[in-house]
Amino acid sequence: MVKVYAIAVLYKGMNSATILKSAYELQSFSYFQRKSVQEFMTFVSKTIVERTQLASRQSVKEGEYMCQVYVRADKLAGVLITDHEYPNRVAHTLITKTLDEFSAVVPASSWATAEECTVDFSMLPQHLAKYQNPKEADALTKIQSELDETKIILHDTIKAVLERGEKLDDLVEKSDSLTMHSKLFYKTARKTNSCCNF
């Protein structure tokens, strides 16, 4: 069964990205892992938005997850984290719809200084629940002509999005936004998954 784990709206600043609103569906993770998984998804969302050029889209494959990102020319960005089976086109259509709704409700003049707790946009949890089934977005994809004209760049891992010489391990280690518990969770997961590579 296809799965959507997270949806987020961000603002791409000069040197960093700020989460304006986010929603997560982490019931498939154990209770004790959820906080770490959410922190890591937030971290990855910010990192990918920071590394995506204005007015472009990317799909980044990382382990068992797909991170879809769209950064508009006005610096408003959307990220959707799903499993591999969720259709890329539907994901990008959902991101576009979400950003259009967000910009209609939240004034652009507040994006650069807003904090997630102060932004009044309650649609994300509803989108997260409704679009768990990509067929719900069929009507949405029919009216989405802009996406057909936009090239989506597909990367196999987050490493391809990072600057040359940068490593995800180093970014995780340097990050102030991840707790020690989340960093340990990342290292343990990395070690566990490395035993299966040939």
Phi, psi and omega in degrees: 000134181291156187215136171250123183264325186206149172221136183215148173247129183231164172244127180269105177276189181297313184241355183208167177246144181241133176284124177265324177199144179210159176215146184228148174233094189243024181297336181283351177262155178294154182307321185283342180270339191303315182297317180293318179297316180297316178300317182291321178295323176296315179300312180296319179301312180298315182298316181292320178296318179299328184264007179254132181289157177299148178059041177215162181237150175218153169237123184241123179268123178224107183061233180268011183246154171242128177250114179258133181224144175221121176249117181282166179297335180273012176077004173278135185229153176229143177229137176232125179250122185225180169275178184291337185280345181290126185296132181302317183298316179296318180301313182290328176294318178297318178299314181299314179300315181298315181294322177297315179296317181300312183291339176283335184259319184255120183297139182301332181295342182261352186299317186293333184248356185289152174242150186306321183289342183259348182280128181260091178211103189261008185283336187301311179300325178293317177297318181300318179287313185294319187266017169302326176263112184297340179294337176297336184268002182306313179297325179294319183290333180293325182269000184267086181271334181301322183296327180297331182270353185258131178278131177256126180270127180254123177249144181284330178215168178294337179303323181293337182274334183288160178295159179301135178084344177282145177234145180301320180303317180293318179297318179298316182297321183278343189295134174271343185275351177256136177284166178300323180296320179292321178296319178295319178300316180298313181297318179296315179297319179298315180295317179297316181288333182290337181290342184264355180274143178249000000 
